[in-house]
CSV table of C-alpha atoms in Angstrom, one decimal:
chain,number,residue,atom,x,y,z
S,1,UNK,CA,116.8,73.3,83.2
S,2,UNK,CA,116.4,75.8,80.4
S,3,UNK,CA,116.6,79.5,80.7
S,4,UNK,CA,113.4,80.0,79.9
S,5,UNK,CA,112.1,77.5,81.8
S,6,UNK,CA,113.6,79.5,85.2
S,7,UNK,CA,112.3,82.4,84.2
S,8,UNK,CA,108.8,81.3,83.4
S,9,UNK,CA,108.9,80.0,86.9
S,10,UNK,CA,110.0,83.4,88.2
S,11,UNK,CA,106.8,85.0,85.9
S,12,UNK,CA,104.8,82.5,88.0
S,13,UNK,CA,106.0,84.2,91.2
S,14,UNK,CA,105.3,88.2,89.6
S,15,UNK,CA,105.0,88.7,86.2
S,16,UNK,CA,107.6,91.6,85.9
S,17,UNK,CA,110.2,89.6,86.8
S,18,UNK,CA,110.1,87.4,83.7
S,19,UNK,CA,112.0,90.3,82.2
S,20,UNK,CA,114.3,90.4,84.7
S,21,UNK,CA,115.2,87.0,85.1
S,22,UNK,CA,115.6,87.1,80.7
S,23,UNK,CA,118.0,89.9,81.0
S,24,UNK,CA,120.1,88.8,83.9
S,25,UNK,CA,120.4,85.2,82.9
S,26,UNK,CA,121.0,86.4,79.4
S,27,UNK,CA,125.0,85.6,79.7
S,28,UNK,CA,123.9,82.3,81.3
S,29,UNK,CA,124.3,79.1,79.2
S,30,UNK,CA,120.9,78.2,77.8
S,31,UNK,CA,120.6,75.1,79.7
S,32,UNK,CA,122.4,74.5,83.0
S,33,UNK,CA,121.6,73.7,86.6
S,34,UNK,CA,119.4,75.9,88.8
S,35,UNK,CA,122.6,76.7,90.9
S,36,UNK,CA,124.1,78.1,87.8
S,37,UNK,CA,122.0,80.7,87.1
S,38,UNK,CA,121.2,81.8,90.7
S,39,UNK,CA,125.5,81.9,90.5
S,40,UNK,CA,124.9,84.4,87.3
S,41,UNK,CA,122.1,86.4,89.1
S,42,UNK,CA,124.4,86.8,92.1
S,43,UNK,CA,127.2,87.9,90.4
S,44,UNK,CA,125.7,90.3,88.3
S,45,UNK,CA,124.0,91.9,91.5
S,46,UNK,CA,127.5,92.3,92.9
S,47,UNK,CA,128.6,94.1,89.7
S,48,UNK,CA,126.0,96.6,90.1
S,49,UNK,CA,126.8,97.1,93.9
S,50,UNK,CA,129.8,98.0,92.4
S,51,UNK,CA,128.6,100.4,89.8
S,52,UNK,CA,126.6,101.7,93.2
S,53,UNK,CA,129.4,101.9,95.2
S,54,UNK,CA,131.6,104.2,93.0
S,55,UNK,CA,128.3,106.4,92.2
S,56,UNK,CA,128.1,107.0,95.5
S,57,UNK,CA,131.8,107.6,96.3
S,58,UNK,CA,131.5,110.2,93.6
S,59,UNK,CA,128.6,111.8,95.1
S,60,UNK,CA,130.0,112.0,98.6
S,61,UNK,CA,133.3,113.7,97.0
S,62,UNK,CA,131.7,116.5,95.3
S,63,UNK,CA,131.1,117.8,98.6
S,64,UNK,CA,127.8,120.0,97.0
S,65,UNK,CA,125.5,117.5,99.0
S,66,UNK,CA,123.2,119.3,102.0
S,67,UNK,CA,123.9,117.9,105.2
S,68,UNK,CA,121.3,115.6,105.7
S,69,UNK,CA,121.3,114.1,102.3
S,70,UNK,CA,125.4,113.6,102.8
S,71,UNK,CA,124.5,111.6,106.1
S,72,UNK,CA,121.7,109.1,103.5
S,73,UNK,CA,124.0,109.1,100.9
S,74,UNK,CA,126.6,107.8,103.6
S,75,UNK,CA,123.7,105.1,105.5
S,76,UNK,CA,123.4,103.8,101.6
S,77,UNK,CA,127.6,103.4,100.9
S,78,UNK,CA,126.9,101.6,104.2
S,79,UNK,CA,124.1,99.3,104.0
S,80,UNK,CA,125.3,98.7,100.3
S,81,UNK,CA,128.5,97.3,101.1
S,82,UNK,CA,126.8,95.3,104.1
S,83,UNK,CA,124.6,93.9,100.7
S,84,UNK,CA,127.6,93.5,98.5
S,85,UNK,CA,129.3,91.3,101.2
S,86,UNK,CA,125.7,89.3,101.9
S,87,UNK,CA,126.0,88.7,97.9
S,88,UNK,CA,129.9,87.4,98.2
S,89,UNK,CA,129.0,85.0,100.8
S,90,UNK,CA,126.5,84.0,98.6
S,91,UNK,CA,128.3,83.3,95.6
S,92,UNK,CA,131.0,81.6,97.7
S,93,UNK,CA,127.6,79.2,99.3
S,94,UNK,CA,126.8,78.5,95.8
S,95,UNK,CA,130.0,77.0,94.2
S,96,UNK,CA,130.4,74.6,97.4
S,97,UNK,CA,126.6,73.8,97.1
S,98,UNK,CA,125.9,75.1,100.6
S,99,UNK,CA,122.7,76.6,101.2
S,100,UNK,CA,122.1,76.8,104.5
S,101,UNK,CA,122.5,80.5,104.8
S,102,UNK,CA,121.6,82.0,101.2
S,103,UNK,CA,118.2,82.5,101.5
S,104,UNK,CA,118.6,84.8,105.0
S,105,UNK,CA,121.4,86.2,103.6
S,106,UNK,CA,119.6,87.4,100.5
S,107,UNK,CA,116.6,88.6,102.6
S,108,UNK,CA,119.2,90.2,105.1
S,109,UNK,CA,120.8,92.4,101.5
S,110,UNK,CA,117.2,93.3,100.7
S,111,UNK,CA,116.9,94.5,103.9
S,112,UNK,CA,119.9,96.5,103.5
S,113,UNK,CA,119.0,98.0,100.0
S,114,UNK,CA,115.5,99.3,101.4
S,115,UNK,CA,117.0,100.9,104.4
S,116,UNK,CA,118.9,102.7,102.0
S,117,UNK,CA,116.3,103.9,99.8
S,118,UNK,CA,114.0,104.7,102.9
S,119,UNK,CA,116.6,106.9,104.2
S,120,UNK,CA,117.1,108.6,100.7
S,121,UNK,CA,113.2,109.2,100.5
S,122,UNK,CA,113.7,111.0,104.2
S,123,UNK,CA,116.0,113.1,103.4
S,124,UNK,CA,115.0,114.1,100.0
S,125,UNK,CA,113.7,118.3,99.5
S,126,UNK,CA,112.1,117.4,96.6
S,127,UNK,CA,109.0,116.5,97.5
């Protein structure tokens, strides 16, 4: 299948994640199995749990965080390393073609990231 082609499926699903799929397949060969790209996707996601991982880290060692945004900040390094360890077991399904779990387990990191953000929105003054 061609890069394009994924991604035109994925427009087919919601339009705004065309661009998406364009920009995180964009390091992908242009034509390779579906398996292959969902293998990019994956990894790139756990790059930027990464990047989310040591942005938070930083946050939490500034120390100049109110109480109850220090306790979100801390349910997000959480529930982001529960998602960056769903995403591992992903990758690790993919290359031995095992599928069994992937989809629950990419539900189950969704799941993760939105507790995070919910918590974030709770605790937030800003409103």
């Amino acid at each position: 299948m061609k890069r394009d082609e994924a991604c035109v499926k994925s427009y087919n699903v919601k339009p705004e994640w065309y661009k998406l799929c364009q920009d995180t397949l964009r390091s992908a060969p242009g034509t390779a199995e579906v398996t292959v790209y969902a293998l990019n996707a994956t990894r790139l996601a756990n790059m930027k749990y990464g990047d989310t991982m040591n942005t938070i880290n930083q946050m939490l060692g500034a120390r100049n965080l109110l109480s109850k945004e220090r306790g979100a900040v801390s349910h997000c390094k959480n529930k982001y390393g529960e998602a960056g360890r769903l995403m591992a077991s992903i990758a690790d399904q993919l290359v031995g073609c095992d599928f069994t779990r992937a989809r629950q387990e990419h539900i189950d990191a969704q799941v993760a990231i939105r507790s995070c953000q919910g918590e974030l929105w709770s605790s937030c003054t800003c409103r």
